[in-house]
Coordinates of C-alpha atoms in Angstrom, one line a residue:
M1 CA -34.0 4.3 -164.6
F2 CA -36.2 1.2 -164.8
L3 CA -38.6 1.6 -167.8
F4 CA -39.6 -1.7 -169.4
E5 CA -40.4 -1.8 -173.1
G6 CA -44.1 -1.8 -173.7
Q7 CA -44.8 -0.5 -170.2
N8 CA -45.9 2.9 -169.1
L9 CA -44.4 2.8 -165.6
G10 CA -40.9 4.1 -164.6
T11 CA -38.8 5.0 -161.5
D12 CA -35.1 5.6 -160.5
N13 CA -32.6 4.1 -158.1
V14 CA -31.7 6.2 -155.1
S15 CA -28.5 6.6 -153.1
V16 CA -28.8 8.4 -149.8
I17 CA -26.5 9.0 -146.8
E18 CA -27.6 7.4 -143.6
G19 CA -29.8 9.8 -141.6
E20 CA -30.8 11.9 -144.6
M21 CA -33.9 11.9 -146.8
A22 CA -34.6 9.7 -149.8
T23 CA -37.3 10.4 -152.4
I24 CA -39.0 7.7 -154.5
S25 CA -40.9 8.7 -157.7
C26 CA -43.3 6.4 -159.5
R27 CA -44.0 7.9 -162.9
V28 CA -46.8 6.9 -165.3
K29 CA -46.9 7.8 -169.0
N30 CA -50.3 8.0 -170.7
N31 CA -52.2 6.8 -167.6
D32 CA -55.7 5.6 -168.2
D33 CA -56.9 6.2 -164.6
S34 CA -55.1 3.1 -163.3
V35 CA -54.2 3.0 -159.6
I36 CA -50.6 3.6 -158.6
Q37 CA -49.2 2.2 -155.3
L38 CA -45.7 1.9 -153.7
L39 CA -44.5 -1.2 -151.9
N40 CA -41.6 -1.6 -149.5
P41 CA -38.9 -4.4 -149.9
N42 CA -41.2 -6.7 -147.9
R43 CA -44.0 -5.9 -150.4
Q44 CA -46.0 -4.0 -147.8
T45 CA -48.1 -1.2 -149.2
I46 CA -46.6 2.2 -148.3
Y47 CA -49.0 4.3 -150.3
F48 CA -52.1 3.3 -152.2
R49 CA -52.9 6.3 -154.4
D50 CA -52.6 9.2 -151.8
V51 CA -53.4 7.0 -148.8
R52 CA -50.7 5.6 -146.5
P53 CA -51.7 2.3 -145.0
L54 CA -48.3 1.8 -143.5
K55 CA -47.9 3.3 -140.0
D56 CA -44.3 4.4 -140.5
S57 CA -44.6 8.2 -140.4
R58 CA -41.2 8.7 -141.9
F59 CA -42.9 8.1 -145.2
Q60 CA -44.6 11.3 -146.4
L61 CA -46.5 12.1 -149.6
V62 CA -44.7 14.7 -151.7
N63 CA -46.9 14.6 -154.9
F64 CA -49.8 12.6 -156.2
S65 CA -51.4 12.9 -159.6
D66 CA -52.5 10.7 -162.5
N67 CA -48.9 10.7 -163.8
E68 CA -46.8 10.5 -160.5
L69 CA -46.7 9.1 -157.0
R70 CA -43.8 10.7 -155.2
V71 CA -43.0 9.7 -151.6
S72 CA -40.2 10.9 -149.2
L73 CA -38.5 8.8 -146.6
S74 CA -36.8 10.7 -143.8
N75 CA -34.0 9.7 -141.4
V76 CA -32.9 6.8 -143.6
S77 CA -31.2 3.9 -141.8
L78 CA -29.5 0.7 -143.1
S79 CA -32.7 -1.3 -142.5
D80 CA -34.4 0.8 -145.1
E81 CA -32.1 -0.4 -147.8
G82 CA -33.5 -2.6 -150.5
R83 CA -35.8 -2.8 -153.6
Y84 CA -39.0 -0.8 -153.6
V85 CA -41.8 -1.5 -156.0
C86 CA -43.9 0.9 -158.0
Q87 CA -47.0 -0.9 -159.1
L88 CA -49.6 0.1 -161.6
Y89 CA -53.0 -1.7 -161.6
T90 CA -53.4 -2.6 -165.2
D91 CA -54.3 -5.8 -167.0
P92 CA -51.8 -7.4 -166.5
P93 CA -50.3 -5.3 -163.6
Q94 CA -47.1 -3.4 -164.3
E95 CA -44.1 -3.0 -161.9
A96 CA -41.0 -0.9 -161.8
Y97 CA -38.2 -1.2 -159.2
A98 CA -36.3 1.4 -157.3
D99 CA -33.2 0.2 -155.3
I100 CA -32.4 2.4 -152.3
T101 CA -28.6 2.2 -151.4
V102 CA -27.7 3.7 -148.0
L103 CA -24.3 5.2 -147.8
V104 CA -22.5 5.3 -144.4
P105 CA -19.6 7.7 -144.1
P106 CA -16.5 6.6 -142.2
G107 CA -15.6 8.0 -138.8
S108 CA -12.8 10.5 -138.4
P109 CA -9.6 8.8 -139.6
I110 CA -7.1 7.5 -137.0
M111 CA -3.5 8.2 -137.9
D112 CA -0.6 6.7 -136.0
S113 CA 3.1 6.3 -136.5
Q114 CA 5.6 3.6 -135.6
E115 CA 7.7 6.2 -133.7
D116 CA 7.2 9.9 -132.8
V117 CA 10.8 10.9 -133.6
V118 CA 13.0 9.3 -136.3
S119 CA 16.7 9.9 -137.2
E120 CA 17.7 10.9 -140.7
G121 CA 18.3 8.0 -143.0
N122 CA 16.0 5.7 -141.1
E123 CA 12.7 4.2 -142.2
T124 CA 9.4 4.9 -140.4
E125 CA 5.9 3.6 -140.9
L126 CA 2.6 5.6 -140.7
T127 CA -0.9 4.0 -140.5
C128 CA -4.3 5.5 -141.3
T129 CA -7.5 3.8 -140.5
A130 CA -11.1 4.7 -141.7
M131 CA -13.7 2.7 -139.7
G132 CA -17.4 1.9 -140.1
S133 CA -18.1 2.9 -143.7
K134 CA -20.3 1.6 -146.5
P135 CA -19.1 1.1 -149.1
A136 CA -15.4 0.7 -148.2
A137 CA -13.4 4.0 -148.3
S138 CA -10.1 4.5 -150.1
I139 CA -7.1 6.2 -148.6
R140 CA -4.5 8.4 -150.2
W141 CA -1.3 9.8 -148.8
M142 CA 0.4 13.2 -149.3
K143 CA 3.7 14.6 -148.0
G144 CA 3.5 18.3 -148.6
E145 CA 2.5 18.5 -152.3
Q146 CA 3.9 15.1 -153.1
E147 CA 1.5 12.1 -153.4
L148 CA 2.8 8.9 -151.9
T149 CA 1.5 5.3 -152.2
G150 CA 0.6 3.2 -149.2
K151 CA -0.5 -0.4 -148.8
M152 CA -4.2 -0.8 -148.1
T153 CA -6.2 -3.6 -146.5
V154 CA -10.1 -3.8 -146.3
D155 CA -12.0 -5.7 -143.6
E156 CA -15.8 -6.3 -143.6
T157 CA -17.5 -6.4 -140.2
Y158 CA -20.5 -8.6 -139.2
D159 CA -23.0 -5.8 -139.8
G160 CA -21.9 -5.1 -143.4
M161 CA -19.6 -2.2 -142.6
F162 CA -16.0 -1.8 -143.8
T163 CA -12.8 -0.9 -142.0
V164 CA -9.9 0.2 -144.2
T165 CA -6.3 0.6 -143.1
S166 CA -3.4 2.0 -145.2
R167 CA 0.3 1.7 -144.2
L168 CA 2.9 4.0 -145.5
R169 CA 6.7 3.4 -145.2
L170 CA 9.2 6.1 -146.0
T171 CA 12.9 6.8 -145.5
V172 CA 13.4 10.3 -144.0
S173 CA 16.0 12.9 -144.5
K174 CA 16.7 16.1 -142.5
E175 CA 14.7 18.0 -145.2
D176 CA 11.7 16.1 -144.0
D177 CA 11.8 17.6 -140.5
G178 CA 8.6 19.5 -140.0
A179 CA 7.0 18.2 -143.3
P180 CA 3.2 17.6 -143.1
V181 CA 2.0 14.1 -143.9
S182 CA -1.7 13.7 -144.6
C183 CA -4.0 10.7 -145.1
I184 CA -7.0 11.6 -147.2
I185 CA -10.2 9.6 -147.1
D186 CA -12.2 9.2 -150.4
H187 CA -15.9 8.1 -150.0
P188 CA -19.1 9.0 -151.8
A189 CA -20.8 10.1 -148.5
V190 CA -18.1 12.6 -147.3
K191 CA -15.7 15.2 -148.7
D192 CA -12.4 16.5 -147.4
L193 CA -12.0 14.0 -144.6
R194 CA -8.3 13.7 -143.6
A195 CA -5.8 13.4 -140.8
Q196 CA -2.4 15.0 -140.6
R197 CA 0.7 15.0 -138.6
Y198 CA 4.2 16.6 -138.9
L199 CA 7.4 14.6 -139.2
E200 CA 10.0 15.1 -136.6
V201 CA 13.5 14.1 -137.9
L202 CA 16.7 14.2 -135.9
Y203 CA 19.9 14.9 -137.8
Q204 CA 23.6 15.4 -137.1
P205 CA 25.1 18.9 -136.9
E206 CA 26.0 21.0 -139.8
V207 CA 29.3 22.9 -139.1
K208 CA 30.8 26.0 -140.6
I209 CA 33.8 28.1 -139.5
V210 CA 33.6 31.9 -140.0
Q211 CA 36.7 34.2 -139.8
A212 CA 35.4 37.0 -137.6
F213 CA 38.8 38.9 -137.6
P214 CA 40.7 40.1 -139.5
E215 CA 38.6 40.7 -142.6
G216 CA 41.5 40.2 -145.0
L217 CA 44.9 38.5 -144.9
T218 CA 46.1 37.1 -141.7
R219 CA 49.5 38.8 -141.1
E220 CA 52.3 38.4 -138.5
G221 CA 51.6 40.3 -135.3
E222 CA 47.8 40.5 -135.8
N223 CA 45.1 38.7 -133.9
L224 CA 42.8 35.9 -135.3
E225 CA 39.3 35.2 -134.2
L226 CA 37.3 32.3 -135.5
T227 CA 33.6 31.4 -134.8
C228 CA 32.2 27.9 -135.2
I229 CA 28.5 27.9 -136.3
A230 CA 26.9 24.5 -135.6
K231 CA 23.2 23.6 -136.2
G232 CA 21.5 20.2 -135.8
K233 CA 18.5 18.5 -134.2
P234 CA 18.9 18.2 -131.3
Q235 CA 21.1 21.3 -131.0
P236 CA 24.7 20.2 -130.6
H237 CA 25.6 19.8 -127.0
Q238 CA 29.4 19.8 -127.5
I239 CA 31.6 22.0 -129.6
S240 CA 35.4 21.5 -129.5
W241 CA 38.5 23.0 -131.3
L242 CA 41.7 21.2 -132.2
R243 CA 44.7 21.7 -134.5
V244 CA 45.2 18.8 -137.0
D245 CA 48.6 17.1 -136.6
D246 CA 49.8 19.5 -133.9
D247 CA 48.8 21.2 -130.7
V248 CA 47.0 24.6 -130.7
P249 CA 49.3 27.5 -129.7
S250 CA 49.7 27.7 -125.9
H251 CA 48.1 31.2 -125.6
T252 CA 45.1 30.3 -127.6
V253 CA 41.8 31.2 -125.9
I254 CA 38.8 29.0 -126.7
T255 CA 35.4 30.1 -125.4
G256 CA 32.6 27.8 -126.5
S257 CA 32.3 28.1 -130.2
D258 CA 34.9 30.9 -130.5
L259 CA 38.7 30.5 -130.9
F260 CA 41.1 33.5 -130.4
I261 CA 44.8 33.7 -131.1
E262 CA 46.8 36.9 -130.6
N263 CA 50.1 38.0 -132.1
L264 CA 50.2 35.6 -135.0
N265 CA 53.4 34.2 -136.4
K266 CA 54.2 31.7 -139.1
S267 CA 54.7 28.8 -136.7
Y268 CA 50.9 28.9 -136.2
N269 CA 50.3 27.8 -139.7
G270 CA 48.1 24.7 -140.0
T271 CA 44.6 23.3 -140.1
Y272 CA 42.3 24.2 -137.3
R273 CA 39.2 22.0 -136.9
C274 CA 35.8 22.7 -135.1
V275 CA 34.0 19.5 -134.1
A276 CA 30.3 19.5 -133.1
S277 CA 28.2 16.5 -131.8
N278 CA 24.7 15.7 -130.8
A279 CA 22.8 12.5 -130.1
V280 CA 22.7 11.6 -133.8
G281 CA 26.4 12.0 -134.6
E282 CA 29.2 14.5 -135.1
A283 CA 30.5 16.6 -137.9
Y284 CA 33.4 19.1 -138.4
D285 CA 34.7 21.9 -140.5
D286 CA 38.3 22.9 -141.2
Y287 CA 40.1 26.3 -141.4
I288 CA 43.5 26.5 -143.0
L289 CA 45.6 29.3 -141.4
F290 CA 48.4 30.8 -143.4
V291 CA 50.2 33.7 -141.8
Y292 CA 51.6 36.3 -144.2
D293 CA 54.5 38.8 -143.7
S294 CA 53.4 41.8 -141.7
R295 CA 53.6 44.0 -144.8
A296 CA 51.9 41.6 -147.2
G297 CA 49.4 43.2 -149.4
E298 CA 50.6 46.8 -148.7
G299 CA 51.4 49.0 -151.6
A300 CA 50.2 46.5 -154.1
P301 CA 49.7 48.0 -157.5
Q302 CA 46.2 48.9 -158.4
K303 CA 44.2 46.3 -160.2
I304 CA 44.6 46.7 -164.0
D305 CA 41.7 46.1 -166.3
H306 CA 43.4 44.1 -168.9
A307 CA 40.3 44.1 -171.1
V308 CA 40.4 47.9 -171.4
I309 CA 44.1 47.9 -172.2
G310 CA 43.7 45.2 -174.8
G311 CA 40.9 47.2 -176.4
V312 CA 43.0 50.4 -176.5
V313 CA 46.0 48.5 -178.1
A314 CA 43.7 46.9 -180.7
V315 CA 42.3 50.4 -181.7
V316 CA 45.8 51.9 -182.0
M317 CA 47.1 49.0 -184.1
F318 CA 44.0 49.3 -186.4
A319 CA 44.7 53.0 -186.8
I320 CA 48.4 52.4 -187.8
L321 CA 47.4 49.7 -190.2
C322 CA 44.9 52.0 -191.9
A323 CA 47.5 54.8 -192.2
L324 CA 50.0 52.4 -193.8
I325 CA 47.4 51.3 -196.3
V326 CA 46.5 55.0 -197.2
L327 CA 50.2 56.0 -197.6
G328 CA 50.9 52.9 -199.7
R329 CA 48.1 53.7 -202.1
Y330 CA 49.2 57.4 -202.3
F331 CA 52.8 56.5 -203.2
A332 CA 51.7 54.0 -205.8
R333 CA 49.4 56.6 -207.5
H334 CA 52.3 59.2 -207.8
K335 CA 55.1 56.9 -208.8
G336 CA 57.2 58.3 -211.8
T337 CA 56.1 62.0 -211.3
Y338 CA 59.5 63.0 -209.9
F339 CA 61.6 65.1 -212.2
T340 CA 64.8 67.1 -211.5
H341 CA 65.8 70.4 -213.0
E342 CA 68.5 68.6 -215.0
A343 CA 65.9 66.3 -216.6
K344 CA 63.7 69.3 -217.4
G345 CA 66.5 71.0 -219.2
A346 CA 67.3 67.9 -221.3
D347 CA 63.8 67.8 -222.5
D348 CA 64.1 71.2 -224.3
A349 CA 67.8 71.2 -225.4
A350 CA 69.1 70.3 -228.8
D351 CA 72.4 69.0 -227.5
A352 CA 74.2 68.3 -224.3
D353 CA 75.7 71.8 -223.9
T354 CA 72.4 73.4 -224.3
A355 CA 70.8 71.0 -221.7
I356 CA 73.4 72.0 -219.1
I357 CA 72.7 75.7 -219.7
N358 CA 69.0 75.1 -219.5
A359 CA 69.4 73.1 -216.3
E360 CA 71.1 76.2 -214.7
G361 CA 68.0 78.2 -215.2
G362 CA 68.6 79.8 -218.6
H363 CA 65.5 78.4 -220.4
N364 CA 62.4 80.4 -221.2
N365 CA 59.7 77.8 -221.1
T366 CA 56.4 79.2 -219.9
E367 CA 55.1 75.9 -218.5
E368 CA 56.9 74.9 -215.2
K369 CA 57.1 71.3 -214.3
K370 CA 56.5 70.3 -210.7
E371 CA 59.0 68.5 -208.6
Y372 CA 58.1 65.9 -205.9
Y373 CA 60.3 64.8 -203.1
I374 CA 59.7 61.5 -201.3

């Protein structure tokens, strides 16, 4: 806002989009009944108090009072841009300035590519142009959710407008096929202005061989059926089978992407290859055939859970160890408590003969001593 020190007059700069309405407000603080007027950039009087001397009917009075003169200008064009003057008739006269800036939005962006279709691994260039804006626009690039950086150039035309061009170069992969690329225009006069196109990427085939039959081992006497799955862009136009380092068996039946061999035998062992090609290139996948005996895999023992067996053995060994510890402690506690009947007789006898007699059971002791056998 322009409000000079010591002055009572103020106003604001205005930015307006071409074709829309601008409003200029001349404000007075502590007015002493001085006259307010509004002048255009050529210093022609637009309004003198509440009277419009200028014949341009696009100017209309919005508010007039001792403290404000507010005027609207409809259908703004570039020729309306410039410095407008709020003037207060005091001694000396006071002036405040409102600059009107006209914004011109760019037209719809024009997006183009160096080539409509690009092969994987190659580089392509996209261009995006925003024409006829004021001020100059800026351009951003997005591939999906990823922001990319382009190289931008700005050209000013004779009428003060700007044309902006951004160039984006990127190397594509097969994952980019169908990816959206957008150029986004940033400008104060417009929001969400963009152009978009989808990448079209050609890539060589991806090949995979699937064993359709049998589901398990390939045994002598059985049949073998293989299917070659190939995908690419464009779709592979040729699929062929071969046996690496040898010829395929004579009775092999090949139908498009399928290979069929009946009555297998071990002479058919080897590597079988499926080759697929398109305009971009070719790729292949290998299948190694090993023919087992006709009874291979039959009567095989059931699968043993070694973890369970190991757990059981560990529990048993722990139980044995605990038992040995308990028995050892028991024997240690009762060591020396074994007495024979002969020893018992010797304890009570006065001589050897009496001890022998007592050992044979002739003693009369009332307390019987226990006997332990280990």
